[in-house]
mmCIF file of N, CA and C in Angstrom:
data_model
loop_
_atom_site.group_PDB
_atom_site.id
_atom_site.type_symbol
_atom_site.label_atom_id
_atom_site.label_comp_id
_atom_site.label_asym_id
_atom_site.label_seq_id
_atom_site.Cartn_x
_atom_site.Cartn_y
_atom_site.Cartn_z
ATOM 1 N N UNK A 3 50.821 0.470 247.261
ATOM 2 C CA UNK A 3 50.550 -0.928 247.137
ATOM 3 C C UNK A 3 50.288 -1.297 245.688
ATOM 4 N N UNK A 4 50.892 -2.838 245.640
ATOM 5 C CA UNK A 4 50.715 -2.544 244.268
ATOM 6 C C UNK A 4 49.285 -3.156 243.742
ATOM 7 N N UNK A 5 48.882 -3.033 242.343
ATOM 8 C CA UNK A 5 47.315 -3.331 242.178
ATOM 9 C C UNK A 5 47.155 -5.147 242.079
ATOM 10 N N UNK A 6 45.985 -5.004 242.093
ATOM 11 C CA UNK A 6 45.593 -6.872 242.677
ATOM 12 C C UNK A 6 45.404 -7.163 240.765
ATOM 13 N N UNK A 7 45.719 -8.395 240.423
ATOM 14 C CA UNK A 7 45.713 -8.998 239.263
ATOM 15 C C UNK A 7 44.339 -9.582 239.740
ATOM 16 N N UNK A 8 44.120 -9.179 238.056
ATOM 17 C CA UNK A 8 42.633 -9.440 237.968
ATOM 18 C C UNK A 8 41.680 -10.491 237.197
ATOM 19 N N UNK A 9 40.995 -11.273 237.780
ATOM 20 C CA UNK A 9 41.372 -12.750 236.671
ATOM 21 C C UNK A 9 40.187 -12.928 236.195
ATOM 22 N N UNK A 10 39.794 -11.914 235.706
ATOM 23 C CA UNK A 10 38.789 -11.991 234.359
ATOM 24 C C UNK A 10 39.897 -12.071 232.841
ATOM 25 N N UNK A 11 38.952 -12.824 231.989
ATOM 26 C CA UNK A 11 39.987 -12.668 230.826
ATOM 27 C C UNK A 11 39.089 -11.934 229.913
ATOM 28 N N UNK A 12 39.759 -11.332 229.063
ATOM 29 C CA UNK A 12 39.075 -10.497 227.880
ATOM 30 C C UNK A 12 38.328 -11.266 226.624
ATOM 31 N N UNK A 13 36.970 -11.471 226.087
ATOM 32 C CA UNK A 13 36.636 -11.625 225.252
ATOM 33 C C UNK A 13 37.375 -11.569 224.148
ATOM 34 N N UNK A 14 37.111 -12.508 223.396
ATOM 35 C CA UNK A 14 37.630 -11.726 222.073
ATOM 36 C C UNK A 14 36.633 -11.556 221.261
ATOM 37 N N UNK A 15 37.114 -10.341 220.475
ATOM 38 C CA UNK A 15 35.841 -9.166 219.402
ATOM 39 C C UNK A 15 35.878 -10.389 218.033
ATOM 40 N N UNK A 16 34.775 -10.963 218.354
ATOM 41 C CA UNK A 16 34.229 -11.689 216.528
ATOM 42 C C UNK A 16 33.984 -10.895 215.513
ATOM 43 N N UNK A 17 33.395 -9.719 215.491
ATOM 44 C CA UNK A 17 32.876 -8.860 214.705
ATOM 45 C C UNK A 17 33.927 -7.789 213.858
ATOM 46 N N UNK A 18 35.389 -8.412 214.510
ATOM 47 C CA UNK A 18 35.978 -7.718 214.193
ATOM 48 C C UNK A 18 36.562 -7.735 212.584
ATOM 49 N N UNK A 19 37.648 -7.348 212.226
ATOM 50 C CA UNK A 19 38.185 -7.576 210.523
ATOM 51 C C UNK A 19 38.597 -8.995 210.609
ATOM 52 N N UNK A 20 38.299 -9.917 209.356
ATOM 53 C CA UNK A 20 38.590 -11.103 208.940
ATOM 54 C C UNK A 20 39.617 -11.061 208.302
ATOM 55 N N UNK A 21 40.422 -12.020 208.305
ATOM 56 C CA UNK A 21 41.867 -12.328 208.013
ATOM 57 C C UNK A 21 41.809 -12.058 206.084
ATOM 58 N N UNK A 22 42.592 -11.407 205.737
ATOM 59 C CA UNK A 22 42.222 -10.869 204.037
ATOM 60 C C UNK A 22 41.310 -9.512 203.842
ATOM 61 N N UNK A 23 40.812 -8.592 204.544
ATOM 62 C CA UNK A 23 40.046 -7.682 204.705
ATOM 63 C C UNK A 23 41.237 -6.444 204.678
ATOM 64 N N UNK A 24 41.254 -5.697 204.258
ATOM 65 C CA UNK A 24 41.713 -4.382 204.208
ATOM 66 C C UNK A 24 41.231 -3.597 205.882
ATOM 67 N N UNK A 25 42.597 -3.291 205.857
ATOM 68 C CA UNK A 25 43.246 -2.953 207.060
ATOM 69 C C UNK A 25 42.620 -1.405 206.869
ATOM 70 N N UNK A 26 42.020 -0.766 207.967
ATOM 71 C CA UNK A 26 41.552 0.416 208.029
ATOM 72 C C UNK A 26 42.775 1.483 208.677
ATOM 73 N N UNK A 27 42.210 2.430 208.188
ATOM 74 C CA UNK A 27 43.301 3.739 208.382
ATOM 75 C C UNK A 27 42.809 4.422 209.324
ATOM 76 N N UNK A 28 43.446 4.710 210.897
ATOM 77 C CA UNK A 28 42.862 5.717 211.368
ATOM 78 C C UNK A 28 43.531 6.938 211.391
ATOM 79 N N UNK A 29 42.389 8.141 211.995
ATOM 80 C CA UNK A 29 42.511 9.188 212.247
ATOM 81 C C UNK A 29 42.478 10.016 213.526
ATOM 82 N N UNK A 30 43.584 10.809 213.791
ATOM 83 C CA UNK A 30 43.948 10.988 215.217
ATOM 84 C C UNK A 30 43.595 12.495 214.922
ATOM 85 N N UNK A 31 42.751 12.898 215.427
ATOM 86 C CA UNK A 31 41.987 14.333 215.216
ATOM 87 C C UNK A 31 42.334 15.407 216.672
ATOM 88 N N UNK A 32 43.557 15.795 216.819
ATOM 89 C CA UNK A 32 44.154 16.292 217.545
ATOM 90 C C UNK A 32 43.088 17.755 218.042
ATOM 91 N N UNK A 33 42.381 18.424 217.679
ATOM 92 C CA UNK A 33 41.424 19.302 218.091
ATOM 93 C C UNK A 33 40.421 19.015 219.375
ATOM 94 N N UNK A 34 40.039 17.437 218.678
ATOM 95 C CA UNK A 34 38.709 16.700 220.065
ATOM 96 C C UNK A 34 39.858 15.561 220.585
ATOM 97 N N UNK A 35 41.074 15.673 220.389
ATOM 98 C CA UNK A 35 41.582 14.353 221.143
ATOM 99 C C UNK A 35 40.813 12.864 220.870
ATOM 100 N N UNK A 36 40.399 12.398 219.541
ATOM 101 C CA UNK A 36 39.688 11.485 219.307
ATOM 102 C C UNK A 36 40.253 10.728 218.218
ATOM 103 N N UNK A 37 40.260 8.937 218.360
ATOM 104 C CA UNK A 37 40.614 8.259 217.327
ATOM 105 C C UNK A 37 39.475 7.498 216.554
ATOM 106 N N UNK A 38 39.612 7.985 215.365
ATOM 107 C CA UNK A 38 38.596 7.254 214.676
ATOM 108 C C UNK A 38 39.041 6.641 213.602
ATOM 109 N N UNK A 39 37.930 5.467 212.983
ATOM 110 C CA UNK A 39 37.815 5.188 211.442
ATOM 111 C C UNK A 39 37.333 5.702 210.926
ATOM 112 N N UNK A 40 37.660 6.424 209.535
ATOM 113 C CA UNK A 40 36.806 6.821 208.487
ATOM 114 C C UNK A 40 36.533 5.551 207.458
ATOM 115 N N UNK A 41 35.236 5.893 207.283
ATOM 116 C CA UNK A 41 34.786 4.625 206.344
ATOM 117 C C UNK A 41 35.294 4.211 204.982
ATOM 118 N N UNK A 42 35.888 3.001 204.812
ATOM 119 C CA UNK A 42 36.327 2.655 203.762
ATOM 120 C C UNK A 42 35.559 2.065 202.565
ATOM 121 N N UNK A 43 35.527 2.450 201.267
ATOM 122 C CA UNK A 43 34.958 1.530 200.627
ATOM 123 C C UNK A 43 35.686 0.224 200.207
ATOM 124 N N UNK A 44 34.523 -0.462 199.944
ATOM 125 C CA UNK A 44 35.002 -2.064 199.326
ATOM 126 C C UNK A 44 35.957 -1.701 197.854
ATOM 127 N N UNK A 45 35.595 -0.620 196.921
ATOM 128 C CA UNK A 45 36.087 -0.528 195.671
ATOM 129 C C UNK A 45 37.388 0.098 195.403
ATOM 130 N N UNK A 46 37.963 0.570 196.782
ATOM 131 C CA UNK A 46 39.247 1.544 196.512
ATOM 132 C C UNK A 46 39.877 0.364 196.178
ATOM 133 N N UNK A 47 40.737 -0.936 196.955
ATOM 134 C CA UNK A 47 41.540 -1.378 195.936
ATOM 135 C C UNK A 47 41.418 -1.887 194.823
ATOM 136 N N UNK A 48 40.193 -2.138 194.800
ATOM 137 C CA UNK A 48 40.139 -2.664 192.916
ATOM 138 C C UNK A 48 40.568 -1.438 191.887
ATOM 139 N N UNK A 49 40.103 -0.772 192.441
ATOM 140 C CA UNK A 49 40.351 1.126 191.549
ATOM 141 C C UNK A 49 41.915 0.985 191.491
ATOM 142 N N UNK A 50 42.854 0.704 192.752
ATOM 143 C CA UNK A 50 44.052 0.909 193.164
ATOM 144 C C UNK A 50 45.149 -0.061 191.905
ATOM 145 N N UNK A 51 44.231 -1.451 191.839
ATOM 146 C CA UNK A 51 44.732 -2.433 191.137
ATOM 147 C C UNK A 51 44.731 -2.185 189.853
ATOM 148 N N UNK A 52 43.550 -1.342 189.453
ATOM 149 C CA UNK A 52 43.524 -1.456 188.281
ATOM 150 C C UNK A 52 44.522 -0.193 187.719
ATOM 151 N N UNK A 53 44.786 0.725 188.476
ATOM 152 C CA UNK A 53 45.848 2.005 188.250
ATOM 153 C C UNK A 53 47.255 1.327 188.156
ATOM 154 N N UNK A 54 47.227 0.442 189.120
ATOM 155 C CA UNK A 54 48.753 0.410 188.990
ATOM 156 C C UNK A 54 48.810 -0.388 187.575
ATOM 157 N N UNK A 55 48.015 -1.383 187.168
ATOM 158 C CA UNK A 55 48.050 -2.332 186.374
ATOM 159 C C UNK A 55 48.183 -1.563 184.887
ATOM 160 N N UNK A 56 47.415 -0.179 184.901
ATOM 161 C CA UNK A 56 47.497 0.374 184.094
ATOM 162 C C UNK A 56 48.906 1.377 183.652
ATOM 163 N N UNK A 57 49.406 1.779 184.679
ATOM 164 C CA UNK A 57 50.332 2.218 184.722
ATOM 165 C C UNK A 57 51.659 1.619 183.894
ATOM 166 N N UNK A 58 51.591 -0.216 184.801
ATOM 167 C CA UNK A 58 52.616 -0.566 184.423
ATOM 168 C C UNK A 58 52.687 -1.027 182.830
ATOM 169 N N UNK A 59 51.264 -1.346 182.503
ATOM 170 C CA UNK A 59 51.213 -1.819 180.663
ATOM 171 C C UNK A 59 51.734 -0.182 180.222
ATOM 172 N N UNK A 60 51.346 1.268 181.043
ATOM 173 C CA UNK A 60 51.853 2.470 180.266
ATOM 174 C C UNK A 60 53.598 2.076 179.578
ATOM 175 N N UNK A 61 54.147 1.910 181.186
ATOM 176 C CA UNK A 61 55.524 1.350 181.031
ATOM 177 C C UNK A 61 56.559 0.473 180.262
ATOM 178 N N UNK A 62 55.551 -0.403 180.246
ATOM 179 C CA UNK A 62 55.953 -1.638 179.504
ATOM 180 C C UNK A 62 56.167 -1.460 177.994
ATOM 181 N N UNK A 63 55.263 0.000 177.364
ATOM 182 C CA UNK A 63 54.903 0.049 175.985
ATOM 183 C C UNK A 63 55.625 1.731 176.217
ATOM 184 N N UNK A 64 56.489 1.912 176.660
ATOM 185 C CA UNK A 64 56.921 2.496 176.925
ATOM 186 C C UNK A 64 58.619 2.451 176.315
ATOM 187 N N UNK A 65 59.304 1.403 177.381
ATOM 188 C CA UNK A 65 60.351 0.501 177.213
ATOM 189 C C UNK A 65 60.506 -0.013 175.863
ATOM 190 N N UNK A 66 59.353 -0.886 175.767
ATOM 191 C CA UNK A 66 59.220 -0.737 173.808
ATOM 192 C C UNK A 66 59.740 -0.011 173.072
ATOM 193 N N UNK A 67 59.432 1.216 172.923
ATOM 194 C CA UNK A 67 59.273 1.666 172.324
ATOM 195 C C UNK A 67 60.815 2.734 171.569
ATOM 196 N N UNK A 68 61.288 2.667 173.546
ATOM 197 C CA UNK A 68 62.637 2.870 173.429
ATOM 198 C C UNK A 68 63.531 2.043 173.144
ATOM 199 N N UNK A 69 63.252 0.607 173.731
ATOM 200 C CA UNK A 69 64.010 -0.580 172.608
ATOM 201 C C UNK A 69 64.233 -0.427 171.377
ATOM 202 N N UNK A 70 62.902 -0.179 170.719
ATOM 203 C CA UNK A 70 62.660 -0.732 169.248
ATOM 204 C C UNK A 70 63.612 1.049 168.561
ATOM 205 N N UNK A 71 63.580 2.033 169.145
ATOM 206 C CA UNK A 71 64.158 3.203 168.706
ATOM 207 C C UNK A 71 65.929 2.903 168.645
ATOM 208 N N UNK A 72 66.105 2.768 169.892
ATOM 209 C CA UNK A 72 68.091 1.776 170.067
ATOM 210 C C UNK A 72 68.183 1.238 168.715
ATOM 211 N N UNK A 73 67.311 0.388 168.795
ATOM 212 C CA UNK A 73 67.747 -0.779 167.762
ATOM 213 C C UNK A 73 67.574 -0.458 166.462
ATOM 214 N N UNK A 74 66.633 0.743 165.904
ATOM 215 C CA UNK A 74 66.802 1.053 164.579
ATOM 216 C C UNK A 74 67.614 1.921 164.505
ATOM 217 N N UNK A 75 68.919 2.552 165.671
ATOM 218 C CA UNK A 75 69.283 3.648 165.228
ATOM 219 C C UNK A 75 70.888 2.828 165.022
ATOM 220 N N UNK A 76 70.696 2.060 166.244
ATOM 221 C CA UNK A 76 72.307 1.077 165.823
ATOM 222 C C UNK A 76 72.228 0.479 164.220
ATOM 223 N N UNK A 77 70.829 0.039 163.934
ATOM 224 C CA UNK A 77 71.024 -0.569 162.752
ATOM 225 C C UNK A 77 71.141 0.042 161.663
ATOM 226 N N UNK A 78 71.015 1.259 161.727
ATOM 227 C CA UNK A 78 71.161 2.599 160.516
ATOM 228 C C UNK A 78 72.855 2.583 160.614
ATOM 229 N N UNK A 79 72.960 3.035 161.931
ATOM 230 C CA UNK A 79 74.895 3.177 161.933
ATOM 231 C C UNK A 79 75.574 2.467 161.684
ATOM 232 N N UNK A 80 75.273 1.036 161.624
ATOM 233 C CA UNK A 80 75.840 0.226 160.905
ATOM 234 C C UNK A 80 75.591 -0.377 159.250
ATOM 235 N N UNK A 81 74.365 0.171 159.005
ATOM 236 C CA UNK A 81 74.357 0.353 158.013
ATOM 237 C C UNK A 81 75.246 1.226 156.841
ATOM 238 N N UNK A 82 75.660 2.424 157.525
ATOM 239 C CA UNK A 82 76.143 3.415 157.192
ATOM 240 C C UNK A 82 77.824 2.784 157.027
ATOM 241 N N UNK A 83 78.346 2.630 158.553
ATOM 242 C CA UNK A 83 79.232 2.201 158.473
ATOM 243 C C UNK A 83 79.836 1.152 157.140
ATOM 244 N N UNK A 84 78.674 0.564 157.087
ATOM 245 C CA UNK A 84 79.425 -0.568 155.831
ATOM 246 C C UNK A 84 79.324 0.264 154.570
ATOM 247 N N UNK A 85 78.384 0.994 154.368
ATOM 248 C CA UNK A 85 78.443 1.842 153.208
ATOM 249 C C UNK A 85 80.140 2.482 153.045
ATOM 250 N N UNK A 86 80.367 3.205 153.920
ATOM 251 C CA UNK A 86 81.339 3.741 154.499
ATOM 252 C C UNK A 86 82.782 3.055 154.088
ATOM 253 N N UNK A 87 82.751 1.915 154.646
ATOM 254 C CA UNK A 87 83.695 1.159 154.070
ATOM 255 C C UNK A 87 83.988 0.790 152.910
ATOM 256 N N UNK A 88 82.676 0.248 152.321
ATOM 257 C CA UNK A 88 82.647 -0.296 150.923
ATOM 258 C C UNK A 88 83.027 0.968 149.867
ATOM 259 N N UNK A 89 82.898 1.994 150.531
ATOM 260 C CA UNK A 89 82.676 3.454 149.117
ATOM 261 C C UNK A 89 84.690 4.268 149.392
ATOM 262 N N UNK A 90 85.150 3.552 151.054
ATOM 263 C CA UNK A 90 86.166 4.151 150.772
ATOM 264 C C UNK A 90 87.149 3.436 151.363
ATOM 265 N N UNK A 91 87.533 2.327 150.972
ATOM 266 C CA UNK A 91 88.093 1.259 151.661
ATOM 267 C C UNK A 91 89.700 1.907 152.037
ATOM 268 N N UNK A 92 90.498 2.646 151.327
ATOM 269 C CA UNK A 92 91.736 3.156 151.739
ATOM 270 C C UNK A 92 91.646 3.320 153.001
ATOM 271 N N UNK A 93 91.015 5.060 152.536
ATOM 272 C CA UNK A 93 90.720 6.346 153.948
ATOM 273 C C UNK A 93 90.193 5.176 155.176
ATOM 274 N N UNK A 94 89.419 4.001 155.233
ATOM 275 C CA UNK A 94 88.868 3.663 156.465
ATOM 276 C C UNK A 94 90.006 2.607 157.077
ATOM 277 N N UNK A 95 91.146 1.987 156.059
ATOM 278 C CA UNK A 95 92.203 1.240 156.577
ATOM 279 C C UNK A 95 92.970 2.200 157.097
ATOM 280 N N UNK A 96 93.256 3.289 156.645
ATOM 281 C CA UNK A 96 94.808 4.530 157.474
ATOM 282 C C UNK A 96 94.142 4.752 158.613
ATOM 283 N N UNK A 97 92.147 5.015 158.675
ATOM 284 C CA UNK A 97 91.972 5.698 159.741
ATOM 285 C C UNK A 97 92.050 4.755 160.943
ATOM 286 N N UNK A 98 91.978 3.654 160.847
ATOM 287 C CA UNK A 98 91.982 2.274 161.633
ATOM 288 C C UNK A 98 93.212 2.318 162.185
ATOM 289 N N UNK A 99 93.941 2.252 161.356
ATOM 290 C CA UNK A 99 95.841 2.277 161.709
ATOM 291 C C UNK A 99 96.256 3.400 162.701
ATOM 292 N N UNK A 100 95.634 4.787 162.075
ATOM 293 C CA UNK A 100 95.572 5.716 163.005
ATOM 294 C C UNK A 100 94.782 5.516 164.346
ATOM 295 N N UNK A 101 93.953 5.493 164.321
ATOM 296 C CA UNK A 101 93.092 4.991 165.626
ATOM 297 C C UNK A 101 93.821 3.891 166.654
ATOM 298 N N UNK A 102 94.713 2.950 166.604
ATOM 299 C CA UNK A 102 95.799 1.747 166.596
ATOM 300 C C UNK A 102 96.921 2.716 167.018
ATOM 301 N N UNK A 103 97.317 3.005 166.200
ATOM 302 C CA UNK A 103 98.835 3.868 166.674
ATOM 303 C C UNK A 103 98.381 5.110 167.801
ATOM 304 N N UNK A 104 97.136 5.484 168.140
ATOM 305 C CA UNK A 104 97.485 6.562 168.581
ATOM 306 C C UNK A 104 97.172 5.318 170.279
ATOM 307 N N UNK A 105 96.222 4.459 170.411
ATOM 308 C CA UNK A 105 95.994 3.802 171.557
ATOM 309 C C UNK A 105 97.413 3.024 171.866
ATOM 310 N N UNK A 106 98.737 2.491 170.633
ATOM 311 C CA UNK A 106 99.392 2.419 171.110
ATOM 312 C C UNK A 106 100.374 2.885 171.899
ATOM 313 N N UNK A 107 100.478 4.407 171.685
ATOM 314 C CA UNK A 107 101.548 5.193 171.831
ATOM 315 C C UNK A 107 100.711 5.903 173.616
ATOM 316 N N UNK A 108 99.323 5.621 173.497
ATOM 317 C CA UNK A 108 98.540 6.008 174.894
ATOM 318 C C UNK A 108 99.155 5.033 176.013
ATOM 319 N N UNK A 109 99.355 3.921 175.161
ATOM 320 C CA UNK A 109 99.548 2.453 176.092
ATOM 321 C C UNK A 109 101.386 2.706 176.801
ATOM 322 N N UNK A 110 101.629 2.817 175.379
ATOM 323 C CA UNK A 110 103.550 2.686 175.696
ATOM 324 C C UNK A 110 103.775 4.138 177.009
ATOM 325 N N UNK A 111 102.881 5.156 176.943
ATOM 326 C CA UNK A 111 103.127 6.174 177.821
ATOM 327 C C UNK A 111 102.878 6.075 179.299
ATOM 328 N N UNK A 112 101.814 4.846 179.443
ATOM 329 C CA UNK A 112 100.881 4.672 180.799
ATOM 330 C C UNK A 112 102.320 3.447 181.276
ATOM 331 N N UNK A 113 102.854 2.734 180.498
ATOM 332 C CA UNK A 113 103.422 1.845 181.088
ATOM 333 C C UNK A 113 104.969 2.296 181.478
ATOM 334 N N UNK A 114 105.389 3.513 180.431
ATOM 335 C CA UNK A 114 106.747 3.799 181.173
ATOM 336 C C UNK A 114 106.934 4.191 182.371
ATOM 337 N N UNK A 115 108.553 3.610 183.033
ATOM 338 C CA UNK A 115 108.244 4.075 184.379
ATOM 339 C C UNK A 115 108.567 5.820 184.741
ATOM 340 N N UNK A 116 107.578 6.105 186.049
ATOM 341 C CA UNK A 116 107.882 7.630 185.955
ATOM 342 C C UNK A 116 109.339 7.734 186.328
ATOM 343 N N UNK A 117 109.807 8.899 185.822
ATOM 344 C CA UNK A 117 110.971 9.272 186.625
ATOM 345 C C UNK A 117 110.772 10.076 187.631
ATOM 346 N N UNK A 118 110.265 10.489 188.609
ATOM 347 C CA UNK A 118 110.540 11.153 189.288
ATOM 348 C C UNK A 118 110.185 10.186 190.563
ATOM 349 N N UNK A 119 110.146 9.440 190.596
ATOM 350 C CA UNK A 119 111.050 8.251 191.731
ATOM 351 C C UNK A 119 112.449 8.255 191.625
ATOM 352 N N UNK A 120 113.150 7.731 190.400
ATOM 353 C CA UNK A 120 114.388 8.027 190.349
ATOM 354 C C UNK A 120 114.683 9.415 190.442
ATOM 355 N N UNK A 121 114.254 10.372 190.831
ATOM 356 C CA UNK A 121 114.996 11.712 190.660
ATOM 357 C C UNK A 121 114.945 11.662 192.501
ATOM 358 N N UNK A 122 113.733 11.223 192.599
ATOM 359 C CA UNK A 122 113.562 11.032 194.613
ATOM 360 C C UNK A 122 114.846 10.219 195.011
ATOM 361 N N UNK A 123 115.303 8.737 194.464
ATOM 362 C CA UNK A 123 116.106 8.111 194.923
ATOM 363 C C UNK A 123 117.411 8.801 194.640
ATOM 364 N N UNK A 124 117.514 9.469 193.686
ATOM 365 C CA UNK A 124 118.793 10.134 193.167
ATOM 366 C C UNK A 124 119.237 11.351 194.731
ATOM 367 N N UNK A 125 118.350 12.056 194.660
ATOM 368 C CA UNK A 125 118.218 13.337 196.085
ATOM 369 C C UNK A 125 118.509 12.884 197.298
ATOM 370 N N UNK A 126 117.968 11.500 197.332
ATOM 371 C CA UNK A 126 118.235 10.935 199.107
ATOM 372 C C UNK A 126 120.369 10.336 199.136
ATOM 373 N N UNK A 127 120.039 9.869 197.514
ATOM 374 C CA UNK A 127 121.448 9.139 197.494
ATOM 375 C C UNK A 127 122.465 10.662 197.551
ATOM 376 N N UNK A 128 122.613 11.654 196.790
ATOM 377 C CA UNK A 128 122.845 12.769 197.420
ATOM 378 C C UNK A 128 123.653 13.347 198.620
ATOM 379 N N UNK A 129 122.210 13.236 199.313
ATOM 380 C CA UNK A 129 121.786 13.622 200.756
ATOM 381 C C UNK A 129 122.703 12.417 201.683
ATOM 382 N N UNK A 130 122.510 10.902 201.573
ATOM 383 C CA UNK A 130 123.223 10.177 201.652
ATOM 384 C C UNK A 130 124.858 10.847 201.788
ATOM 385 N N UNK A 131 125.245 10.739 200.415
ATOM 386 C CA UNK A 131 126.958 11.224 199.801
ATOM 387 C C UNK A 131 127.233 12.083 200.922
ATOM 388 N N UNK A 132 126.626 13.500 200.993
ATOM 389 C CA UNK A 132 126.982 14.539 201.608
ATOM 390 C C UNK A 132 127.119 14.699 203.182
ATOM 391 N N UNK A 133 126.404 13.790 203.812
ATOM 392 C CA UNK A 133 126.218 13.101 205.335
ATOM 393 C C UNK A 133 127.322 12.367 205.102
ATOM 394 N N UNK A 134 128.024 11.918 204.722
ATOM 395 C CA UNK A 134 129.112 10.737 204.876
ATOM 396 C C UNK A 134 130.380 11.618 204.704
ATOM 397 N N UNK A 135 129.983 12.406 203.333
ATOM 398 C CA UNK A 135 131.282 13.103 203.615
ATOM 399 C C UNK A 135 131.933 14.129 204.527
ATOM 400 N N UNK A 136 130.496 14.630 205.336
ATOM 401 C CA UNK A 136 130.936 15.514 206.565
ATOM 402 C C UNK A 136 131.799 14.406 207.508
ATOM 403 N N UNK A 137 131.186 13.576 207.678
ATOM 404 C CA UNK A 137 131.571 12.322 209.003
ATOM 405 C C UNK A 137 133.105 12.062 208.639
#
């Protein structure tokens, strides 16, 4: 049979956590079969806030620091570079030209067509010829 509905209604717990309160962690202590709270303090997240907060200014001055390193090392190489130019203006026009001719001749190679499609169409045409001329 089934059980009779029961028309008491349940209290509700006032005493319980207030809306903004840190949510407690329990513990399921598998030895006594028992669930409990362990007591929380009020100060862990401020401790928590202030770690991460600290952390992230670590970070932040961090990033810095590797910025500011990028940027003096590009600005040396280009420093250099113009030295470079100015001290050997020939040698840095041939090497330019060279650098140019060799991406052209990379380019003219990627765009020719392959042959060995035509060597495929050539084999079938062939193959073709030789079927016709048995028939």
């Amino acid at each position: 049979m089934p059980r009779r509905k029961s028309n008491e209604t349940a209290t509700l717990d006032t005493k319980g956590a207030k809306i903004g309160e840190p949510v407690p962690k329990a513990v399921i202590d598998i030895n006594t079969a028992s669930v409990g709270v362990p007591r929380q303090a009020d100060q862990d997240l401020r401790e928590e806030l202030s770690a991460l907060r600290q952390q992230i200014d670590s970070l932040q001055q961090q990033i810095l620091d590797g910025v500011r390193s990028v940027k003096g090392g590009a600005g040396k190489a280009m420093r250099r570079t113009e030295a470079v130019v100015k001290l050997y203006p020939a040698s840095t026009l041939l090497l330019v030209a060279a650098v140019a001719a060799a991406f052209a001749c990379a380019g003219r190679r990627a765009s020719l067509p392959r042959p060995r499609h035509q060597s495929a169409l050539r084999e079938v045409r062939d193959f073709y010829d030789t079927i016709r001329a048995r028939i």
